[in-house]
Amino acid sequence: MVTATGYTADEIMTVTAARSLTSDTACFVGIGLPSTAANLARRTHAPGLWMVYESGTLGAEPDTLPLSIGDGVLAETADAVVSVPEVFNYWLQPGRIDVGFLGAAQIDRYANINTTVVGDYTDPEVRLPGAGGAPEIAASCGEVVVIVRQSRRTFVESVDFVTSVGHAGGPGGRERLGLRGRGPTRVITDLGVLEPDPATRELTLVSVHPGTSLDDVRAATGWDLAAAPDLRTTEPPTDGELAVLRSLTGR
Amino acid sequence: MIVPLDEAVRELVRDGDTVALEGFTHLIPVAAGHEIIRQGRRDLTLVRMTPDVVYDQMIGAGCARRLVFSWGGNPGVGSLHRFRDAIQNGWPHPLEIEEHSHAGMANRYVAGASGLPFAVLRGYVGTDLVDRTPTIAPITCPFTGERLTAVPALNPDVTIVHAQRADRAGNVQLWGITGVQKEAVLAARRSLVTVEEVVDGLEPVPGQVVLPARVVTAVAEVPGGARPSYAHGYYARDNEAYRAWDAVSRDRDAFAEWLRTDIHGGAPATREEEPTW
């Protein structure tokens, strides 16, 4: 739905996510919303963004949005195409990728991510696709950016299954597990932007999108959401960003 | 060496086998999967990093007893509903699962190809997969004392992949996104490769992987055998077919009709005789 502001909630989410990527970044890109945002960043303010897809395409520069992580356009435009064992063992595992860009089906206050099941593992309400590359992306990238639509269904007190570790149980959680990357540093939704509190590691609202209130975001969150004292309003998408995004998504 | 697809499947794939059909979005051996359905194979342990539409079809057709995997979805579209129906409702019969991450599965194939009993990686730590999957275990580095993760080798009874070309001696050439196919073939006891074409000589291509004939049990020439996935240099991914699968997959009756028309050519489904050789 395009509101009076001239853009949709998904569009401001994607544009805001794209802005968190810089031109000198190596980014491990998941399919769907992360891929759309990363491709938008590369076509706007971050032309040097080095996109890595788990199919083994390093430095892909697709001219259209891929539907899968292994579309032919990724291989045709990549700096190098390597095997799947190589992309995980030689590129991701040693910490060569700055940012992992992930989606989520459920996320909790410590940004732990579930993409495996809703409900009980052995008798699930909804069986989801599973882990894919996410557990090691979340563990080994320099940092992780999550892009996910916000509701009480997705923002839950406790995830039904920890597929990918965020800040585990709170302060020092990642360090105790021996995880090398910094974990999720930003969660971008259709309502606002959340970042882990430096002390508690709990996801805290730092920005709301224009027209959204703190109460709106709290109503869409399954825990008692904290807000930063200097809560900001997200800078709306520019006409230029929207034009590029719409040329990518075909609307 | 170069045989018709039905004959290759009849000889190489047996009820109860552990079977890996690999292909990471590209070069998925779809026609071979359909032939396995057509021949009515049962009780298979299906292995694949990214079970997508063809595994949804094989699971819905009742070929699988167990699935070893790391991501089961319709890429860019959503869920696999035959896979979901098997796990959530036991239809057409219950499906056991052994679930990993991509890094874990890739390393399991590498160990299998390397003649090692297990592989080591930095992975899984802190995730609930550790508790749910018995083939994930902690291990301590004997040199540094670091805590790492071990996963056992995968050695399928048979691995099936699709490639662009083979020569008449059975040497196989593939290029583009080559995924984990080399490791999956080298890890397997037997292998079947379907190819777009059999040629007199393999012209070198940048980024190619060559599987020497001595590790390939059989080659079958199946032009278009990876559709609706793609074969780099031959045809593009049919994204519309992936989107269209969603509606068929959601509905048991629509799926049964797909089996009848697309797999069995409109004839009633019958089970072939057991292979005699």
Short mmCIF file of C-alpha atoms in Angstrom, two decimals:
data_model
loop_
_atom_site.label_atom_id
_atom_site.label_comp_id
_atom_site.label_asym_id
_atom_site.label_seq_id
_atom_site.Cartn_x
_atom_site.Cartn_y
_atom_site.Cartn_z
CA MET A 1 0.00 0.00 0.00
CA VAL A 2 1.39 3.38 -0.98
CA THR A 3 0.48 5.88 1.73
CA ALA A 4 0.15 9.64 1.50
CA THR A 5 3.91 9.73 1.92
CA GLY A 6 4.36 8.20 -1.54
CA TYR A 7 6.11 4.99 -0.51
CA THR A 8 5.18 1.71 1.15
CA ALA A 9 6.30 0.28 4.49
CA ASP A 10 8.31 -2.35 2.63
CA GLU A 11 9.99 0.33 0.55
CA ILE A 12 11.19 2.39 3.51
CA MET A 13 12.38 -0.85 5.14
CA THR A 14 14.39 -1.84 2.07
CA VAL A 15 15.82 1.65 1.54
CA THR A 16 16.81 1.94 5.21
CA ALA A 17 18.47 -1.48 5.08
CA ALA A 18 20.36 -0.53 1.92
CA ARG A 19 21.72 2.58 3.66
CA SER A 20 23.42 0.44 6.28
CA LEU A 21 25.77 -0.93 3.60
CA THR A 22 28.82 1.01 2.46
CA SER A 23 30.82 0.87 -0.73
CA ASP A 24 33.87 -0.82 0.83
CA THR A 25 31.82 -3.65 2.35
CA ALA A 26 31.95 -7.35 1.55
CA CYS A 27 28.41 -8.57 2.14
CA PHE A 28 27.05 -12.12 2.37
CA VAL A 29 23.58 -11.76 0.86
CA GLY A 30 20.54 -13.88 1.62
CA ILE A 31 17.76 -14.15 -0.94
CA GLY A 32 14.56 -12.09 -0.75
CA LEU A 33 14.53 -8.78 1.15
CA PRO A 34 18.30 -8.83 1.90
CA SER A 35 19.13 -9.32 -1.78
CA THR A 36 16.79 -6.51 -2.83
CA ALA A 37 18.35 -4.13 -0.28
CA ALA A 38 21.93 -5.06 -1.17
CA ASN A 39 21.29 -4.62 -4.89
CA LEU A 40 19.66 -1.25 -4.18
CA ALA A 41 22.72 -0.16 -2.18
CA ARG A 42 25.08 -1.18 -4.98
CA ARG A 43 23.07 0.87 -7.49
CA THR A 44 22.85 3.97 -5.31
CA HIS A 45 25.38 5.04 -2.67
CA ALA A 46 27.55 1.88 -2.51
CA PRO A 47 28.74 1.04 -6.05
CA GLY A 48 31.73 -0.87 -4.69
CA LEU A 49 29.63 -3.22 -2.51
CA TRP A 50 31.05 -6.72 -2.92
CA MET A 51 28.11 -9.11 -2.88
CA VAL A 52 28.71 -12.76 -2.06
CA TYR A 53 25.95 -15.32 -2.53
CA GLU A 54 26.15 -18.77 -0.97
CA SER A 55 26.02 -20.39 -4.41
CA GLY A 56 29.70 -19.43 -4.66
CA THR A 57 29.33 -16.25 -6.72
CA LEU A 58 31.82 -13.69 -5.36
CA GLY A 59 31.38 -10.05 -6.37
CA ALA A 60 28.18 -10.58 -8.34
CA GLU A 61 26.80 -7.53 -10.18
CA PRO A 62 23.41 -8.68 -11.44
CA ASP A 63 21.54 -6.29 -13.76
CA THR A 64 18.20 -7.77 -12.63
CA LEU A 65 17.12 -9.04 -9.21
CA PRO A 66 17.82 -12.76 -8.92
CA LEU A 67 14.89 -14.93 -7.76
CA SER A 68 17.23 -17.54 -6.26
CA ILE A 69 20.72 -17.40 -4.75
CA GLY A 70 22.04 -19.19 -7.82
CA ASP A 71 20.46 -17.48 -10.82
CA GLY A 72 22.63 -17.46 -13.95
CA VAL A 73 22.99 -13.68 -13.87
CA LEU A 74 24.99 -13.99 -10.64
CA ALA A 75 27.53 -16.38 -12.19
CA GLU A 76 27.77 -14.34 -15.40
CA THR A 77 28.59 -11.10 -13.56
CA ALA A 78 30.74 -12.42 -10.67
CA ASP A 79 34.44 -11.74 -10.17
CA ALA A 80 34.80 -15.43 -9.41
CA VAL A 81 32.55 -18.46 -9.12
CA VAL A 82 33.78 -20.91 -6.50
CA SER A 83 32.41 -24.17 -5.15
CA VAL A 84 30.03 -24.27 -2.21
CA PRO A 85 32.63 -25.84 0.15
CA GLU A 86 35.01 -23.01 -0.84
CA VAL A 87 32.54 -20.18 -0.22
CA PHE A 88 31.86 -21.45 3.29
CA ASN A 89 35.34 -22.70 4.24
CA TYR A 90 37.68 -20.20 2.58
CA TRP A 91 35.55 -17.06 2.52
CA LEU A 92 32.98 -17.08 5.32
CA GLN A 93 34.68 -19.16 8.03
CA PRO A 94 37.96 -17.17 8.29
CA GLY A 95 36.06 -13.89 8.69
CA ARG A 96 36.63 -12.40 5.23
CA ILE A 97 33.03 -11.11 4.96
CA ASP A 98 32.18 -7.84 6.74
CA VAL A 99 28.40 -7.98 6.84
CA GLY A 100 25.94 -10.87 6.80
CA PHE A 101 22.51 -9.79 5.61
CA LEU A 102 19.78 -12.10 6.92
CA GLY A 103 16.02 -12.47 7.13
CA ALA A 104 14.08 -14.21 9.90
CA ALA A 105 10.79 -15.98 10.57
CA GLN A 106 11.08 -15.29 14.31
CA ILE A 107 13.50 -13.07 16.22
CA ASP A 108 13.78 -12.53 19.98
CA ARG A 109 14.96 -9.66 22.20
CA TYR A 110 18.59 -10.80 21.83
CA ALA A 111 18.25 -11.07 18.04
CA ASN A 112 18.45 -14.85 18.02
CA ILE A 113 16.87 -16.02 14.76
CA ASN A 114 14.54 -18.90 13.94
CA THR A 115 14.05 -20.10 10.37
CA THR A 116 13.45 -23.77 11.25
CA VAL A 117 10.04 -24.44 12.85
CA VAL A 118 7.14 -22.66 14.49
CA GLY A 119 5.99 -24.79 17.41
CA ASP A 120 7.56 -28.01 18.61
CA TYR A 121 10.43 -29.40 16.54
CA THR A 122 9.08 -32.95 16.44
CA ASP A 123 5.46 -31.88 15.86
CA PRO A 124 5.67 -28.44 14.25
CA GLU A 125 2.79 -26.07 13.60
CA VAL A 126 4.74 -24.77 10.60
CA ARG A 127 7.79 -26.40 9.15
CA LEU A 128 10.03 -23.66 7.70
CA PRO A 129 12.88 -24.19 5.18
CA GLY A 130 15.60 -24.49 7.82
CA ALA A 131 19.12 -23.21 8.36
CA GLY A 132 20.76 -22.91 4.95
CA GLY A 133 23.87 -20.80 5.32
CA ALA A 134 22.52 -18.66 8.16
CA PRO A 135 24.07 -20.24 11.31
CA GLU A 136 27.62 -19.75 10.05
CA ILE A 137 26.84 -16.36 8.47
CA ALA A 138 25.56 -15.22 11.88
CA ALA A 139 28.63 -16.68 13.60
CA SER A 140 31.45 -15.62 11.28
CA CYS A 141 30.60 -12.36 9.49
CA GLY A 142 32.06 -9.20 11.05
CA GLU A 143 28.52 -8.13 11.86
CA VAL A 144 24.97 -9.08 10.93
CA VAL A 145 22.13 -6.90 9.65
CA VAL A 146 18.63 -8.39 9.85
CA ILE A 147 15.74 -7.26 7.69
CA VAL A 148 12.30 -8.53 8.72
CA ARG A 149 8.70 -7.30 8.83
CA GLN A 150 7.67 -6.58 12.41
CA SER A 151 4.69 -8.19 14.15
CA ARG A 152 3.99 -10.14 17.33
CA ARG A 153 4.22 -13.29 15.24
CA THR A 154 7.83 -12.57 14.28
CA PHE A 155 9.08 -10.48 17.25
CA VAL A 156 8.66 -13.02 20.04
CA GLU A 157 9.74 -13.21 23.66
CA SER A 158 11.55 -16.46 22.93
CA VAL A 159 12.16 -18.10 19.55
CA ASP A 160 10.82 -21.64 19.13
CA PHE A 161 14.17 -22.75 17.70
CA VAL A 162 17.56 -21.04 17.66
CA THR A 163 18.69 -21.52 14.06
CA SER A 164 21.24 -18.67 14.13
CA VAL A 165 22.71 -17.12 17.26
CA GLY A 166 22.29 -13.40 17.82
CA HIS A 167 23.42 -12.20 21.24
CA ALA A 168 22.55 -15.57 22.82
CA GLY A 169 21.31 -14.95 26.40
CA GLY A 170 22.63 -11.40 26.72
CA PRO A 171 25.93 -9.73 27.66
CA GLY A 172 28.95 -11.95 27.02
CA GLY A 173 26.79 -14.61 25.38
CA ARG A 174 28.60 -14.65 22.06
CA GLU A 175 32.01 -14.50 23.69
CA ARG A 176 31.21 -17.53 25.89
CA LEU A 177 30.22 -19.49 22.79
CA GLY A 178 33.45 -18.49 21.05
CA LEU A 179 31.65 -16.78 18.16
CA ARG A 180 34.03 -14.49 16.32
CA GLY A 181 31.76 -11.96 14.63
CA ARG A 182 29.99 -9.16 16.52
CA GLY A 183 26.57 -10.60 15.71
CA PRO A 184 23.46 -8.53 14.85
CA THR A 185 24.21 -4.81 15.02
CA ARG A 186 20.98 -3.62 13.43
CA VAL A 187 17.49 -4.96 12.77
CA ILE A 188 15.51 -3.07 10.15
CA THR A 189 11.77 -3.54 9.95
CA ASP A 190 8.78 -2.01 8.21
CA LEU A 191 8.17 0.07 11.38
CA GLY A 192 11.61 1.20 12.46
CA VAL A 193 15.19 0.32 13.31
CA LEU A 194 16.38 -1.61 16.36
CA GLU A 195 19.92 -1.96 17.69
CA PRO A 196 21.29 -3.98 20.59
CA ASP A 197 21.78 -1.89 23.73
CA PRO A 198 25.54 -1.69 24.37
CA ALA A 199 25.15 -2.88 27.96
CA THR A 200 22.21 -5.31 27.96
CA ARG A 201 22.51 -6.49 24.31
CA GLU A 202 18.72 -6.26 24.17
CA LEU A 203 17.21 -5.00 20.92
CA THR A 204 16.22 -1.37 21.46
CA LEU A 205 14.22 0.86 19.18
CA VAL A 206 16.48 3.63 17.88
CA SER A 207 14.40 4.97 15.00
CA VAL A 208 10.77 4.92 13.92
CA HIS A 209 9.69 5.36 10.32
CA PRO A 210 7.69 8.56 9.60
CA GLY A 211 4.04 8.22 10.66
CA THR A 212 4.79 5.36 13.07
CA SER A 213 4.68 5.85 16.84
CA LEU A 214 6.58 4.13 19.60
CA ASP A 215 3.26 2.59 20.71
CA ASP A 216 2.73 1.17 17.21
CA VAL A 217 6.10 -0.57 17.36
CA ARG A 218 5.49 -1.84 20.90
CA ALA A 219 2.15 -3.25 19.78
CA ALA A 220 4.02 -5.26 17.15
CA THR A 221 6.65 -6.60 19.57
CA GLY A 222 6.25 -9.65 21.78
CA TRP A 223 8.40 -8.33 24.60
CA ASP A 224 8.55 -5.11 26.61
CA LEU A 225 10.44 -3.12 23.99
CA ALA A 226 12.90 -0.50 25.20
CA ALA A 227 13.38 2.69 23.21
CA ALA A 228 16.49 4.84 23.00
CA PRO A 229 16.18 8.16 24.91
CA ASP A 230 17.02 9.99 21.67
CA LEU A 231 14.55 8.06 19.51
CA ARG A 232 14.90 9.33 15.96
CA THR A 233 12.59 9.42 12.97
CA THR A 234 13.94 7.57 9.93
CA GLU A 235 14.94 9.74 7.01
CA PRO A 236 12.31 9.00 4.32
CA PRO A 237 13.37 7.46 1.01
CA THR A 238 14.47 9.93 -1.64
CA ASP A 239 12.85 10.00 -5.07
CA GLY A 240 16.10 8.66 -6.49
CA GLU A 241 16.20 5.69 -4.09
CA LEU A 242 12.55 4.88 -4.81
CA ALA A 243 13.08 5.06 -8.55
CA VAL A 244 15.98 2.61 -8.42
CA LEU A 245 14.15 0.28 -6.03
CA ARG A 246 11.07 0.22 -8.25
CA SER A 247 13.17 -0.44 -11.33
CA LEU A 248 14.57 -3.48 -9.48
CA THR A 249 11.27 -4.84 -8.18
CA GLY A 250 9.33 -3.99 -11.32
CA ARG A 251 6.63 -1.88 -9.74
CA MET B 1 28.93 -46.14 -19.79
CA ILE B 2 26.55 -44.06 -21.92
CA VAL B 3 23.12 -45.52 -21.39
CA PRO B 4 19.47 -44.46 -21.55
CA LEU B 5 18.23 -42.72 -18.39
CA ASP B 6 15.63 -45.36 -17.49
CA GLU B 7 18.21 -48.11 -17.71
CA ALA B 8 20.72 -46.16 -15.62
CA VAL B 9 18.20 -45.48 -12.86
CA ARG B 10 17.01 -49.11 -12.93
CA GLU B 11 20.57 -50.34 -12.46
CA LEU B 12 22.00 -47.76 -10.08
CA VAL B 13 19.17 -46.73 -7.75
CA ARG B 14 17.74 -49.41 -5.48
CA ASP B 15 15.01 -49.38 -2.87
CA GLY B 16 16.45 -48.37 0.50
CA ASP B 17 19.50 -46.65 -0.99
CA THR B 18 21.00 -43.41 0.22
CA VAL B 19 20.70 -41.18 -2.84
CA ALA B 20 22.05 -37.66 -3.37
CA LEU B 21 20.76 -35.56 -6.27
CA GLU B 22 22.92 -32.44 -6.07
CA GLY B 23 22.93 -29.13 -7.90
CA PHE B 24 22.94 -25.74 -6.19
CA THR B 25 20.08 -23.98 -8.02
CA HIS B 26 21.94 -24.63 -11.28
CA LEU B 27 22.14 -28.04 -13.07
CA ILE B 28 19.59 -29.81 -10.88
CA PRO B 29 19.08 -33.40 -12.14
CA VAL B 30 15.30 -33.05 -12.37
CA ALA B 31 14.72 -35.60 -15.16
CA ALA B 32 16.58 -38.27 -13.17
CA GLY B 33 14.43 -37.49 -10.11
CA HIS B 34 11.32 -37.90 -12.22
CA GLU B 35 12.60 -41.24 -13.52
CA ILE B 36 13.09 -42.41 -9.91
CA ILE B 37 9.43 -41.51 -9.23
CA ARG B 38 8.34 -43.23 -12.45
CA GLN B 39 10.12 -46.44 -11.46
CA GLY B 40 8.47 -46.36 -8.03
CA ARG B 41 11.59 -46.44 -5.85
CA ARG B 42 10.80 -46.62 -2.13
CA ASP B 43 12.41 -46.16 1.30
CA LEU B 44 15.16 -43.93 -0.04
CA THR B 45 17.30 -41.78 2.20
CA LEU B 46 17.38 -38.61 0.12
CA VAL B 47 20.39 -36.36 0.66
CA ARG B 48 20.64 -32.83 -0.67
CA MET B 49 21.76 -29.44 0.63
CA THR B 50 18.84 -27.64 -0.95
CA PRO B 51 15.92 -29.99 -1.49
CA ASP B 52 13.74 -27.92 -3.77
CA VAL B 53 10.97 -28.70 -6.22
CA VAL B 54 12.28 -32.07 -7.43
CA TYR B 55 12.65 -33.37 -3.86
CA ASP B 56 9.18 -32.00 -3.03
CA GLN B 57 7.94 -34.13 -5.92
CA MET B 58 9.89 -37.25 -4.85
CA ILE B 59 8.72 -36.88 -1.24
CA GLY B 60 5.11 -36.35 -2.31
CA ALA B 61 5.33 -39.42 -4.55
CA GLY B 62 6.39 -41.52 -1.56
CA CYS B 63 9.97 -42.32 -2.61
CA ALA B 64 11.62 -41.12 0.60
CA ARG B 65 11.78 -42.52 4.12
CA ARG B 66 14.37 -40.08 5.34
CA LEU B 67 15.76 -36.69 4.30
CA VAL B 68 19.25 -35.34 5.07
CA PHE B 69 19.36 -31.65 4.20
CA SER B 70 20.19 -28.06 5.13
CA TRP B 71 17.52 -25.89 3.44
CA GLY B 72 14.19 -27.16 2.15
CA GLY B 73 12.33 -24.48 0.25
CA ASN B 74 11.26 -23.18 -3.14
CA PRO B 75 13.95 -20.53 -3.71
CA GLY B 76 12.50 -17.03 -3.89
CA VAL B 77 8.94 -18.40 -3.75
CA GLY B 78 8.37 -19.93 -0.32
CA SER B 79 7.80 -23.31 1.25
CA LEU B 80 7.69 -26.80 -0.21
CA HIS B 81 4.24 -28.04 0.65
CA ARG B 82 4.72 -31.77 -0.08
CA PHE B 83 7.79 -31.64 2.22
CA ARG B 84 5.73 -29.79 4.84
CA ASP B 85 2.80 -32.20 4.50
CA ALA B 86 5.16 -35.16 5.05
CA ILE B 87 6.71 -33.64 8.17
CA GLN B 88 3.60 -32.06 9.69
CA ASN B 89 1.02 -34.70 8.72
CA GLY B 90 2.98 -37.82 7.75
CA TRP B 91 1.55 -37.72 4.20
CA PRO B 92 1.93 -39.85 2.12
CA HIS B 93 3.95 -41.39 4.95
CA PRO B 94 6.17 -40.10 7.75
CA LEU B 95 9.51 -38.57 6.79
CA GLU B 96 12.47 -38.73 9.17
CA ILE B 97 14.77 -35.74 8.95
CA GLU B 98 18.43 -35.14 9.68
CA GLU B 99 19.00 -31.45 9.54
CA HIS B 100 22.25 -29.49 9.09
CA SER B 101 23.51 -26.11 7.94
CA HIS B 102 24.95 -25.58 4.44
CA ALA B 103 28.48 -25.34 5.85
CA GLY B 104 27.98 -28.63 7.68
CA MET B 105 26.57 -30.45 4.65
CA ALA B 106 29.30 -29.13 2.34
CA ASN B 107 31.95 -30.32 4.77
CA ARG B 108 30.28 -33.72 5.14
CA TYR B 109 30.63 -34.21 1.38
CA VAL B 110 34.24 -32.98 1.48
CA ALA B 111 35.04 -35.60 4.17
CA GLY B 112 33.26 -38.25 2.13
CA ALA B 113 35.22 -37.34 -0.99
CA SER B 114 38.47 -37.24 1.01
CA GLY B 115 38.16 -40.70 2.50
CA LEU B 116 37.91 -39.26 6.02
CA PRO B 117 35.37 -40.30 8.66
CA PHE B 118 34.45 -36.74 9.62
CA ALA B 119 35.04 -33.05 8.90
CA VAL B 120 35.79 -30.15 11.23
CA LEU B 121 34.32 -26.67 11.04
CA ARG B 122 33.45 -23.58 13.02
CA GLY B 123 29.74 -23.96 13.08
CA TYR B 124 26.49 -24.75 14.88
CA VAL B 125 27.76 -23.55 18.29
CA GLY B 126 24.87 -22.15 20.34
CA THR B 127 22.17 -23.29 17.89
CA ASP B 128 19.38 -25.76 18.68
CA LEU B 129 20.55 -27.92 15.75
CA VAL B 130 23.19 -29.34 18.11
CA ASP B 131 20.48 -30.89 20.30
CA ARG B 132 18.27 -32.10 17.45
CA THR B 133 20.82 -33.61 15.08
CA PRO B 134 22.93 -36.51 16.40
CA THR B 135 25.43 -36.07 13.55
CA ILE B 136 26.72 -32.80 15.05
CA ALA B 137 29.32 -33.18 17.82
CA PRO B 138 31.82 -30.94 19.61
CA ILE B 139 35.51 -31.65 19.12
CA THR B 140 38.64 -30.12 20.64
CA CYS B 141 41.59 -29.20 18.44
CA PRO B 142 44.54 -31.38 19.57
CA PHE B 143 46.98 -28.57 18.77
CA THR B 144 45.33 -25.40 20.09
CA GLY B 145 42.63 -26.71 22.41
CA GLU B 146 40.02 -24.74 20.46
CA ARG B 147 36.48 -26.06 20.65
CA LEU B 148 35.17 -26.82 17.16
CA THR B 149 32.41 -28.91 15.59
CA ALA B 150 32.67 -32.31 13.90
CA VAL B 151 30.24 -33.74 11.36
CA PRO B 152 30.47 -37.25 9.87
CA ALA B 153 31.31 -37.94 6.24
CA LEU B 154 28.49 -38.40 3.75
CA ASN B 155 29.00 -41.36 1.43
CA PRO B 156 25.85 -41.85 -0.65
CA ASP B 157 25.20 -45.20 -2.29
CA VAL B 158 24.62 -43.19 -5.43
CA THR B 159 25.04 -39.54 -6.35
CA ILE B 160 23.21 -38.12 -9.36
CA VAL B 161 24.18 -34.81 -10.96
CA HIS B 162 23.46 -33.02 -14.22
CA ALA B 163 26.23 -31.52 -16.38
CA GLN B 164 26.53 -29.67 -19.67
CA ARG B 165 28.61 -32.23 -21.55
CA ALA B 166 30.29 -35.60 -21.56
CA ASP B 167 32.57 -37.17 -24.13
CA ARG B 168 32.03 -40.67 -25.49
CA ALA B 169 34.44 -42.14 -22.92
CA GLY B 170 32.28 -40.75 -20.11
CA ASN B 171 34.43 -37.83 -18.98
CA VAL B 172 32.06 -35.14 -17.71
CA GLN B 173 32.39 -31.36 -17.95
CA LEU B 174 30.33 -28.78 -16.07
CA TRP B 175 30.71 -25.04 -15.52
CA GLY B 176 28.97 -21.99 -14.09
CA ILE B 177 27.81 -22.52 -10.51
CA THR B 178 29.17 -25.99 -9.78
CA GLY B 179 28.03 -26.15 -6.16
CA VAL B 180 29.02 -29.30 -4.33
CA GLN B 181 28.68 -31.70 -7.26
CA LYS B 182 32.35 -32.73 -7.51
CA GLU B 183 32.48 -33.61 -3.82
CA ALA B 184 29.11 -35.39 -3.95
CA VAL B 185 30.23 -37.57 -6.88
CA LEU B 186 33.63 -38.36 -5.34
CA ALA B 187 31.96 -39.24 -2.02
CA ALA B 188 29.56 -41.73 -3.59
CA ARG B 189 29.87 -45.47 -4.20
CA ARG B 190 28.16 -45.13 -7.58
CA SER B 191 27.36 -42.10 -9.71
CA LEU B 192 25.05 -41.18 -12.54
CA VAL B 193 25.50 -38.02 -14.59
CA THR B 194 22.82 -36.76 -16.96
CA VAL B 195 24.16 -34.37 -19.60
CA GLU B 196 22.82 -31.90 -22.12
CA GLU B 197 24.88 -33.52 -24.85
CA VAL B 198 27.48 -36.16 -25.56
CA VAL B 199 30.28 -34.80 -27.75
CA ASP B 200 33.41 -36.11 -29.44
CA GLY B 201 35.79 -33.86 -27.47
CA LEU B 202 35.45 -31.57 -24.43
CA GLU B 203 36.46 -28.03 -25.42
CA PRO B 204 37.89 -26.33 -22.31
CA VAL B 205 35.61 -23.72 -20.70
CA PRO B 206 36.71 -21.15 -18.06
CA GLY B 207 35.81 -22.25 -14.55
CA GLN B 208 35.04 -25.79 -15.60
CA VAL B 209 34.95 -28.85 -13.38
CA VAL B 210 35.88 -32.12 -15.08
CA LEU B 211 34.84 -35.43 -13.57
CA PRO B 212 37.10 -38.11 -15.05
CA ALA B 213 35.29 -41.14 -16.44
CA ARG B 214 36.75 -43.44 -13.80
CA VAL B 215 34.60 -41.82 -11.08
CA VAL B 216 31.44 -41.80 -13.20
CA THR B 217 29.48 -45.05 -13.25
CA ALA B 218 27.04 -44.06 -15.98
CA VAL B 219 26.21 -41.11 -18.24
CA ALA B 220 22.78 -40.56 -19.75
CA GLU B 221 22.17 -37.97 -22.45
CA VAL B 222 19.10 -36.00 -21.38
CA PRO B 223 18.79 -32.62 -23.14
CA GLY B 224 16.79 -30.28 -20.91
CA GLY B 225 17.30 -32.69 -18.01
CA ALA B 226 17.78 -29.86 -15.51
CA ARG B 227 14.59 -27.95 -16.32
CA PRO B 228 13.04 -25.95 -14.68
CA SER B 229 16.46 -25.19 -13.21
CA TYR B 230 19.02 -24.15 -15.78
CA ALA B 231 22.11 -25.24 -17.65
CA HIS B 232 24.59 -22.40 -18.11
CA GLY B 233 25.20 -21.93 -21.83
CA TYR B 234 22.14 -23.98 -22.79
CA TYR B 235 18.96 -22.57 -21.23
CA ALA B 236 17.84 -20.17 -18.48
CA ARG B 237 16.12 -20.87 -15.19
CA ASP B 238 12.34 -21.05 -15.65
CA ASN B 239 11.43 -18.85 -12.69
CA GLU B 240 7.76 -18.95 -13.70
CA ALA B 241 7.72 -22.75 -13.31
CA TYR B 242 9.03 -22.40 -9.74
CA ARG B 243 6.28 -19.90 -8.98
CA ALA B 244 3.66 -22.13 -10.61
CA TRP B 245 4.78 -25.16 -8.56
CA ASP B 246 3.50 -23.49 -5.39
CA ALA B 247 -0.18 -24.03 -6.26
CA VAL B 248 0.36 -27.68 -7.30
CA SER B 249 2.42 -28.38 -4.20
CA ARG B 250 -0.19 -26.94 -1.82
CA ASP B 251 -2.93 -29.34 -2.85
CA ARG B 252 -2.78 -33.16 -2.60
CA ASP B 253 -5.26 -33.62 -5.45
CA ALA B 254 -3.45 -31.18 -7.74
CA PHE B 255 -0.23 -33.01 -6.93
CA ALA B 256 -1.80 -36.41 -7.71
CA GLU B 257 -2.98 -35.03 -11.02
CA TRP B 258 0.55 -33.71 -11.74
CA LEU B 259 1.97 -37.16 -11.02
CA ARG B 260 -0.56 -38.78 -13.34
CA THR B 261 -0.05 -36.41 -16.26
CA ASP B 262 3.53 -35.20 -15.98
CA ILE B 263 5.25 -38.33 -14.66
CA HIS B 264 3.12 -41.22 -15.81
CA GLY B 265 2.01 -39.65 -19.12
CA GLY B 266 -1.65 -39.92 -18.24
CA ALA B 267 -1.45 -43.67 -17.58
CA PRO B 268 -2.37 -45.06 -14.17
CA ALA B 269 0.65 -45.33 -11.89
CA THR B 270 2.12 -48.81 -11.69
CA ARG B 271 5.22 -50.02 -9.99
CA GLU B 272 7.95 -51.42 -12.19
CA GLU B 273 9.46 -54.83 -11.58
CA GLU B 274 12.48 -55.02 -9.32
CA PRO B 275 15.72 -54.74 -11.27
CA THR B 276 17.22 -58.14 -11.96
CA TRP B 277 20.81 -57.02 -12.44
#
